[in-house]
Amino acid sequence: MKTRIVALFLSLAILLSLCSFAIAEEPTQLTICIGRRPYDSTESYSEKHWVQEVEKACNLKINWIELPEETMKEQLSSVLTNTNNLPDIFMCGNKMTDSIVSQNTGLWHVFTMDEIKQYAPTYYEVCEKYIDGWVDATTYPDGNIYSLMGSVYDSERHYSYGVLYMNYQWLKNLNLEVPTTLDELHDVLVAFRDQDANGNGDPNDEYPININLKYGQGQPLNFAALWGLPITNSIFYKIDENGNVTHAVDTQAFRDFLTYFYQLGQEGLLNLEGLSSTSDQYTAECDAMRSGIFGAWAPSYLITDTANAMQYDGLPKITVPGYEESFCHREFNHANRNAFVISKSCKNVEAALRFYDYISEPTRAIEVFLGEQGIFWDYVDDDYHYEMVYCPSQETDPEGYAAHVQKLIDAGYGDYVEKGIILDGSSLNYYNTVGCVDYGSLVLHAQNYDMTNYADGNVYRIATIRNITERGGYAPAMNTNIVPAEAQEEFDFMCDGLSTVINAFVSESILHGVTDESWNAYLKQLEQYNYDYYIEFFNNKLHNSF
């Protein structure tokens, strides 16, 4: 009897140990709120190979809350209203702004340095080795660290807010010289309008200049740089020669810019419909080769045919009498300090940190960003500089093309091949589908480019940025320091509606012109919406004097 009891006890012990092992092996559930780019061809992040690899390696089951990039700001605000049931993790890129973090500190887990060292040692070591001042950069004015950094740390292609491109093939088609003055530009625009510049037999389907308010890079305010105004539809100041923030959108230069663009519109040299049309319409117009000059990240981001995209290059320096060009830019440091935020709803902070630490190893960070090494990209040196691996041309190198496609299939990307998602040097949906562009872990360097490979749209972008830099066309950049929460709250209250007033006046002025009456009424609105306070705020930010 005793033997049977002992045997039964041993059997129960073994069974319990097996159950404990099974329970221990159950994946940890994490919910992650993340941005989703419009060019992503997957149905869900769970389809991405890097996600499947991370889940297996970290024993996780990730439930994704995917916010479309176009409406992400509004949807993120909605998610944050449900304070009792927040996602475990937020990986929302630059949409998780300093002000959102600082004004909702009660929602976030506060990281300690001991915790980061213990559960995210890889992240800690990478930052210690490569990122100067990373602790200060991520410490909020209240002394707390609410987030870890992500995205690309140094990136030349992100240096400029708006880049303008002109169709140089149209110049050749019409035997025109490259314009260098405002008068010469006007003559070119007239020729684009009247002489069937795109050569399709219809002299009436060209937009000499195309603009769009809904498409971020297509804003008319990008052109204000020619009048010495480094402004966007959300940045309304300039930094003067004395290193102080000063007025921009209540100046004679601003009025002159608006007057010129009104005249362009009246002469049919500017697409006035772009003030009300959708971003999809803008993209379609550019893709149909109807735009002589337009703003974009790169021509190939809007134009699907590589040969057509290669007709464009950066707008040359256009001299405007009385003004020096001044384009708006930011630092090469493109990393987002709020890339990885853990909410107080998270029941397993250790698992969340270990997940981010796993994808913070420098090689793996690029793989999360762009896909596997050797298939989609490879290193060019031992300091984590890398370049894309492109698919050879099917026309000029059929054997290389076939070999690359087979490599994709062997690596498990046959479904991408079936959908025609193959990196040919200009395909946007390719790396947005494979990777996690802008919403992943910290990538130390932006990719290297073969600057002779004009099939790659980023080459055009970087070449244009370098040209503007060399000719001294960029204004000083604002620093990236965190504004104290109370100062940010006061600013948000005082300047609420200011950007709406300014952007509405831009549209109205381009459509109907600027009169003394409309200008004076606008100046009163700026006063009502505290534009002077706006300038003072950014001057304090520039000089760290809050």
XYZ file of C-alpha atoms in Angstrom:
546
model
C 0.000 0.000 0.000
C 2.835 2.304 0.953
C 4.549 1.567 -2.359
C 1.397 2.429 -4.297
C 1.026 5.731 -2.415
C 4.656 6.641 -3.102
C 4.254 5.710 -6.764
C 1.075 7.793 -6.978
C 2.844 10.717 -5.327
C 5.734 10.471 -7.770
C 3.317 10.316 -10.722
C 1.503 13.400 -9.474
C 4.804 15.208 -8.986
C 5.900 14.371 -12.521
C 2.509 15.467 -13.882
C 2.659 18.723 -11.970
C 6.183 19.411 -13.214
C 5.083 18.777 -16.779
C 2.142 21.122 -16.309
C 4.434 23.760 -14.837
C 6.766 23.369 -17.809
C 3.844 23.739 -20.207
C 2.576 26.798 -18.366
C 6.059 28.332 -18.372
C 6.292 27.823 -22.114
C 3.038 29.624 -22.854
C 3.863 32.807 -24.839
C 3.585 36.123 -23.060
C 0.837 38.269 -24.553
C 1.738 41.864 -25.410
C -0.447 44.454 -27.105
C 1.454 46.992 -29.194
C -0.014 50.146 -30.709
C 2.003 50.950 -33.833
C 1.889 53.086 -36.972
C 1.059 51.565 -40.326
C 2.389 53.165 -43.496
C 0.102 53.529 -46.536
C 2.580 51.634 -48.737
C 2.480 48.461 -46.609
C 1.051 45.569 -48.628
C 0.588 43.172 -45.700
C -2.805 42.728 -44.101
C -1.305 42.882 -40.613
C 2.039 43.198 -38.855
C 1.639 39.564 -37.808
C 2.440 38.589 -41.424
C 5.865 40.219 -41.312
C 8.771 37.800 -41.076
C 10.604 39.846 -38.461
C 7.547 39.758 -36.204
C 7.293 35.986 -36.461
C 11.005 35.635 -35.708
C 10.816 37.958 -32.687
C 7.738 36.197 -31.290
C 9.533 32.848 -31.492
C 12.814 34.115 -30.059
C 11.181 36.002 -27.164
C 8.299 33.564 -26.590
C 5.692 36.261 -27.250
C 2.299 36.549 -28.829
C 1.946 40.145 -30.027
C -1.477 41.624 -30.614
C -1.175 44.644 -32.877
C -3.232 47.820 -32.833
C -2.295 49.358 -36.183
C -2.991 53.049 -36.729
C -2.927 54.251 -40.371
C -0.257 56.911 -40.741
C -2.605 59.368 -42.473
C -5.008 59.519 -39.492
C -2.622 58.403 -36.781
C -2.605 61.624 -34.775
C -6.364 61.579 -34.297
C -6.572 57.837 -33.667
C -3.747 57.923 -31.137
C -5.640 60.575 -29.173
C -8.675 58.282 -29.203
C -6.667 55.304 -27.940
C -5.278 57.394 -25.084
C -8.750 58.339 -23.844
C -9.331 54.757 -22.668
C -6.931 55.163 -19.768
C -8.087 52.009 -17.965
C -7.315 49.692 -20.869
C -4.287 51.021 -22.706
C -2.069 48.915 -24.974
C 1.034 47.559 -23.240
C 3.393 49.332 -25.619
C 3.270 52.339 -27.931
C 5.571 52.357 -30.989
C 4.110 55.371 -32.744
C 7.166 57.172 -34.070
C 7.008 60.952 -34.169
C 3.258 60.919 -33.582
C 4.049 60.187 -29.930
C 5.138 63.750 -29.375
C 6.940 65.267 -26.405
C 3.767 67.125 -25.467
C 1.669 63.926 -25.456
C 4.209 62.262 -23.197
C 4.733 65.206 -20.853
C 1.048 66.026 -20.513
C 0.016 62.436 -19.768
C 2.790 61.303 -17.442
C 0.334 59.364 -15.292
C -0.246 56.932 -18.159
C 3.347 55.788 -18.604
C 5.767 53.424 -16.960
C 8.827 55.316 -15.671
C 12.106 53.666 -16.667
C 14.943 53.513 -14.177
C 18.550 53.212 -15.309
C 18.948 49.996 -13.305
C 15.913 48.571 -15.078
C 17.257 49.495 -18.522
C 20.650 47.966 -17.703
C 19.068 44.759 -16.399
C 16.307 44.083 -18.937
C 17.543 46.056 -21.969
C 21.336 45.701 -21.761
C 21.773 45.690 -25.537
C 19.884 48.968 -25.911
C 21.921 50.442 -23.055
C 25.264 49.365 -24.549
C 24.364 50.668 -28.030
C 23.361 54.062 -26.629
C 26.443 54.269 -24.392
C 28.752 53.511 -27.308
C 27.149 55.462 -30.141
C 24.704 58.113 -28.857
C 26.267 61.107 -27.127
C 24.098 62.539 -24.369
C 21.367 59.920 -24.815
C 20.351 59.997 -21.146
C 19.835 63.771 -21.170
C 18.036 63.550 -24.511
C 15.455 61.107 -23.137
C 15.092 62.591 -19.645
C 12.054 64.853 -19.319
C 12.227 68.096 -17.317
C 10.585 66.351 -14.345
C 13.624 64.057 -14.160
C 11.914 60.938 -15.484
C 12.584 58.734 -18.512
C 9.299 57.691 -20.089
C 10.574 56.300 -23.372
C 13.384 54.668 -25.318
C 14.716 55.929 -28.644
C 14.018 54.449 -32.053
C 14.012 55.132 -35.809
C 17.150 56.249 -37.686
C 19.720 58.146 -35.631
C 21.637 60.053 -38.316
C 19.941 60.481 -41.656
C 20.943 62.922 -44.353
C 17.813 62.221 -46.378
C 15.664 63.476 -43.467
C 17.584 66.758 -43.271
C 15.076 68.806 -45.277
C 11.367 69.229 -44.608
C 10.328 70.012 -48.173
C 12.205 69.255 -51.395
C 11.114 70.697 -54.738
C 11.707 68.966 -58.069
C 11.566 70.197 -61.663
C 11.204 68.225 -64.890
C 14.453 68.802 -66.768
C 13.308 66.664 -69.685
C 10.540 69.192 -70.299
C 13.231 71.882 -70.511
C 15.032 69.810 -73.157
C 11.802 69.093 -75.025
C 11.194 72.832 -75.360
C 14.828 73.911 -75.816
C 14.762 75.940 -72.611
C 17.639 76.926 -70.366
C 17.608 76.111 -66.657
C 16.031 79.141 -64.930
C 18.051 81.047 -62.326
C 15.871 84.129 -61.720
C 12.207 84.660 -60.954
C 11.648 86.171 -64.412
C 13.310 83.196 -66.101
C 11.244 80.820 -63.994
C 8.089 82.597 -65.135
C 9.105 82.192 -68.780
C 9.710 78.468 -68.227
C 6.323 78.052 -66.555
C 4.586 79.782 -69.459
C 6.320 77.415 -71.879
C 5.294 74.424 -69.769
C 1.706 75.675 -69.924
C 1.524 76.409 -73.650
C 3.864 74.087 -75.550
C 2.832 70.506 -74.673
C 5.877 70.035 -72.482
C 5.148 66.372 -71.723
C 4.804 65.617 -75.430
C 1.549 63.667 -75.258
C -0.222 65.756 -77.905
C -2.404 67.646 -75.421
C -1.091 71.187 -74.741
C -3.630 71.728 -71.965
C -2.952 68.947 -69.467
C 0.230 70.240 -67.815
C 0.459 71.927 -64.417
C 3.588 74.104 -64.563
C 3.618 74.057 -60.741
C 1.577 71.503 -58.828
C 0.672 71.900 -55.154
C -1.537 70.086 -52.674
C -2.572 70.954 -49.142
C -3.360 67.356 -48.157
C 0.005 65.931 -49.216
C 2.688 66.870 -46.684
C 5.497 67.469 -49.175
C 3.237 69.269 -51.650
C 2.522 72.356 -49.563
C 2.746 75.743 -51.334
C 4.623 77.138 -48.315
C 7.653 75.086 -49.377
C 8.157 77.680 -52.121
C 8.348 80.524 -49.582
C 12.002 79.533 -49.115
C 12.769 81.466 -52.316
C 11.693 84.615 -50.447
C 13.953 83.780 -47.497
C 11.229 82.150 -45.396
C 12.116 78.681 -44.043
C 8.534 77.826 -43.156
C 6.130 74.909 -43.540
C 2.442 74.473 -42.844
C 3.372 73.994 -39.172
C 6.549 76.108 -38.733
C 5.988 79.862 -38.889
C 9.213 81.482 -37.708
C 12.751 82.096 -38.937
C 16.062 82.395 -37.120
C 17.809 85.671 -37.933
C 21.486 86.490 -38.406
C 21.824 87.212 -34.673
C 20.619 83.735 -33.753
C 17.175 84.778 -32.545
C 13.758 83.521 -33.567
C 11.843 86.207 -35.410
C 8.632 86.784 -37.353
C 8.027 85.189 -40.745
C 4.349 85.099 -41.692
C 3.545 88.757 -41.052
C 6.425 90.144 -43.120
C 6.659 91.844 -46.486
C 8.484 88.770 -47.774
C 5.468 86.618 -46.916
C 3.100 89.019 -48.636
C 5.356 89.154 -51.704
C 5.420 85.356 -51.885
C 1.615 85.130 -51.688
C 1.200 87.867 -54.305
C 3.506 86.060 -56.731
C 1.685 82.773 -56.279
C -1.666 84.488 -56.777
C -0.380 85.822 -60.090
C 0.795 82.340 -61.078
C -2.661 80.987 -60.358
C -4.352 83.693 -62.396
C -2.125 82.892 -65.358
C -2.805 79.163 -65.201
C 0.755 78.451 -64.088
C -0.269 76.947 -60.751
C -2.744 74.136 -60.058
C -5.292 75.990 -57.934
C -7.362 72.821 -57.597
C -4.568 71.518 -55.405
C -5.855 73.769 -52.636
C -8.895 71.520 -52.289
C -8.055 68.202 -53.988
C -6.997 65.025 -52.198
C -3.474 63.696 -51.790
C -4.443 60.767 -54.030
C -5.340 63.200 -56.809
C -1.980 64.935 -56.388
C -0.161 61.622 -56.576
C -2.104 60.585 -59.664
C -1.382 63.893 -61.410
C 2.330 63.580 -60.748
C 2.327 59.926 -61.795
C 0.604 60.910 -65.060
C 3.497 63.297 -65.822
C 1.341 66.414 -65.622
C 3.538 68.343 -63.161
C 6.463 70.525 -64.201
C 7.490 71.385 -60.633
C 6.224 69.696 -57.492
C 7.222 68.852 -53.931
C 7.833 65.283 -52.747
C 10.151 63.126 -50.704
C 11.543 61.987 -54.043
C 10.067 61.886 -57.578
C 9.770 58.095 -57.488
C 7.590 58.284 -54.399
C 4.844 59.660 -56.642
C 5.848 58.403 -60.082
C 5.720 54.640 -60.546
C 7.630 54.487 -63.847
C 11.330 54.783 -62.990
C 12.229 56.336 -66.351
C 9.576 59.015 -65.871
C 10.731 59.721 -62.311
C 14.282 60.184 -63.591
C 13.173 63.146 -65.686
C 13.083 65.195 -62.473
C 15.834 66.700 -60.392
C 16.055 69.302 -57.655
C 14.801 72.812 -58.338
C 17.827 75.035 -59.067
C 18.575 78.160 -57.079
C 16.070 80.801 -58.141
C 17.142 84.341 -57.268
C 14.350 86.580 -56.000
C 15.338 90.284 -55.925
C 15.837 91.499 -52.372
C 15.812 88.036 -50.779
C 18.167 85.123 -50.116
C 16.769 81.610 -50.279
C 16.307 79.950 -46.898
C 14.994 76.399 -46.704
C 13.691 74.783 -43.533
C 15.589 71.816 -42.144
C 16.271 69.706 -39.089
C 19.370 67.996 -37.743
C 20.775 64.729 -39.118
C 19.674 63.232 -35.795
C 16.316 61.856 -36.830
C 15.865 59.470 -33.903
C 12.623 59.744 -31.996
C 13.078 59.809 -28.240
C 9.496 58.535 -27.736
C 9.743 55.511 -30.018
C 9.076 52.938 -27.292
C 6.699 53.806 -24.470
C 5.276 51.311 -21.981
C 1.910 52.102 -20.451
C 1.012 51.564 -16.806
C -1.540 49.024 -18.030
C 1.323 46.680 -18.967
C 1.415 43.705 -16.581
C 4.778 42.396 -17.760
C 7.219 45.268 -18.089
C 10.156 42.872 -18.089
C 8.825 41.019 -21.157
C 8.145 44.332 -22.898
C 11.684 45.546 -22.268
C 13.234 42.247 -23.321
C 11.288 42.480 -26.587
C 12.693 45.937 -27.321
C 16.149 44.878 -26.241
C 16.034 41.944 -28.664
C 15.275 44.214 -31.618
C 17.860 46.775 -30.454
C 20.895 44.705 -31.444
C 22.286 46.836 -34.302
C 22.035 44.245 -37.075
C 18.619 43.082 -35.968
C 17.434 46.698 -35.744
C 18.131 47.115 -39.457
C 16.409 43.788 -40.154
C 13.321 45.040 -38.336
C 13.609 48.234 -40.362
C 14.185 46.689 -43.797
C 14.263 42.870 -43.745
C 16.991 40.232 -43.605
C 20.651 40.985 -44.133
C 21.994 39.625 -47.413
C 18.564 39.547 -49.028
C 17.407 43.139 -48.708
C 20.544 44.935 -47.531
C 24.165 44.359 -46.566
C 26.938 46.147 -44.691
C 29.523 48.321 -46.418
C 31.823 48.584 -43.382
C 32.139 47.359 -39.799
C 30.468 50.401 -38.234
C 26.914 49.493 -39.224
C 26.810 51.471 -42.453
C 24.723 49.538 -44.935
C 23.269 49.677 -48.425
C 20.224 48.161 -50.080
C 20.421 44.985 -52.145
C 18.422 45.751 -55.279
C 16.848 43.388 -57.727
C 18.730 43.450 -61.066
C 16.794 44.653 -64.084
C 14.779 41.924 -65.745
C 15.474 43.518 -69.125
C 19.238 44.087 -68.908
C 20.167 41.255 -66.526
C 17.562 38.467 -66.775
C 19.814 35.893 -65.093
C 20.554 38.193 -62.157
C 16.871 39.034 -61.897
C 15.909 35.364 -61.831
C 18.556 34.584 -59.210
C 17.369 37.409 -56.962
C 13.744 36.342 -57.275
C 14.713 32.756 -56.423
C 16.582 34.027 -53.361
C 13.407 35.754 -52.220
C 11.362 32.603 -52.753
C 13.901 30.437 -50.903
C 13.804 32.885 -47.979
C 10.025 32.551 -47.738
C 9.037 35.665 -49.671
C 7.264 33.876 -52.511
C 4.034 35.687 -51.723
C 5.823 39.021 -52.237
C 7.101 37.849 -55.587
C 3.581 36.804 -56.596
C 2.323 40.279 -55.719
C 5.103 41.919 -57.740
C 6.725 43.451 -54.659
C 10.370 43.378 -55.768
C 12.942 46.016 -54.831
C 14.002 47.594 -58.124
C 15.450 50.802 -56.711
C 12.253 52.793 -56.494
C 9.547 50.538 -55.058
C 8.059 52.101 -51.950
C 5.773 49.276 -50.912
C 8.655 46.803 -50.859
C 10.551 47.834 -47.750
C 7.456 49.209 -46.011
C 5.934 45.755 -46.434
C 9.014 43.795 -45.400
C 10.075 46.025 -42.535
C 8.907 48.549 -39.985
C 9.927 51.891 -41.427
C 9.823 54.753 -38.876
C 8.163 52.695 -36.113
C 10.935 50.292 -35.087
C 14.025 50.211 -32.925
C 17.103 52.439 -33.088
C 19.012 52.185 -36.371
C 22.409 53.826 -36.006
C 22.900 55.027 -39.582
C 20.769 55.740 -42.600
C 21.607 53.567 -45.563
C 24.485 54.406 -47.876
C 23.645 55.212 -51.481
C 25.404 54.734 -54.758
C 25.043 58.346 -55.821
C 25.265 57.322 -59.481
C 22.184 55.101 -59.154
C 19.555 57.567 -60.296
C 16.948 54.808 -60.386
C 16.865 55.211 -56.592
C 14.716 58.217 -55.718
C 16.629 58.874 -52.509
C 19.714 59.640 -54.595
C 17.841 62.556 -56.139
C 16.723 63.706 -52.722
C 20.172 63.589 -51.137
C 21.821 65.187 -54.173
C 19.308 68.035 -53.991
C 19.833 68.483 -50.246
C 23.597 68.509 -50.698
C 23.330 71.091 -53.452
C 21.217 73.406 -51.295
C 23.615 72.889 -48.384
C 26.676 73.710 -50.510
C 25.168 76.952 -51.759
C 24.216 77.972 -48.198
C 20.489 77.727 -48.767
C 19.449 76.184 -45.442
C 18.397 78.187 -42.409
C 19.649 77.289 -38.905
C 17.730 74.414 -37.347
C 15.713 74.460 -34.144
C 17.090 72.285 -31.344
C 15.345 69.087 -30.256
C 15.276 69.805 -26.512
C 12.193 68.832 -24.518
C 9.939 71.713 -23.534
C 8.767 71.607 -19.882
C 5.204 70.333 -19.598
C 3.790 73.531 -18.104
C 5.354 75.658 -20.867
C 4.045 73.302 -23.545
C 0.553 73.326 -22.036
C 0.533 77.129 -21.982
C 1.729 77.236 -25.586
C -0.944 74.779 -26.730
C -3.601 76.923 -25.070
C -2.282 80.301 -26.203
C -1.644 79.306 -29.834
C -4.566 76.978 -30.397
C -5.938 77.751 -33.854
C -2.963 79.850 -35.010
C -1.843 77.383 -37.673
C -5.412 77.159 -38.988
C -5.552 80.942 -39.367
C -2.221 81.096 -41.209
C -2.898 78.181 -43.556
C -6.384 79.468 -44.351
C -4.932 82.865 -45.243
C -2.384 81.212 -47.520
C -5.129 79.411 -49.456
C -7.369 82.466 -49.598
C -4.522 84.704 -50.777
C -3.393 82.311 -53.510
C -6.983 82.047 -54.741
C -8.063 85.688 -54.454
C -4.947 87.785 -53.915
C -3.791 89.957 -51.037
C -5.311 93.406 -50.539
C -4.511 95.962 -47.876
C -7.855 95.127 -46.307
C -7.291 91.348 -46.234
C -3.714 91.770 -45.036
C -4.677 94.077 -42.158
C -7.506 91.758 -41.125
C -5.062 88.854 -41.159
C -2.565 90.768 -38.989
C -5.324 91.351 -36.437
C -6.042 87.618 -36.428
C -2.383 86.874 -35.779
C -2.551 89.218 -32.823
C -5.716 87.540 -31.540
C -4.116 84.112 -31.822
C -0.938 85.273 -30.038
C 1.629 85.154 -32.808
C 4.011 87.319 -30.754
C 3.783 84.751 -27.963
C 4.456 82.016 -30.542
C 7.707 83.748 -31.559
C 8.724 84.265 -27.917
C 8.070 80.583 -27.147
C 10.362 79.330 -29.901
C 13.014 81.881 -29.027
C 12.982 80.484 -25.476
C 13.222 76.976 -26.895
C 16.163 77.946 -29.116
C 18.050 79.458 -26.191
C 16.956 76.867 -23.582
C 15.533 79.653 -21.436
C 12.248 78.261 -20.171
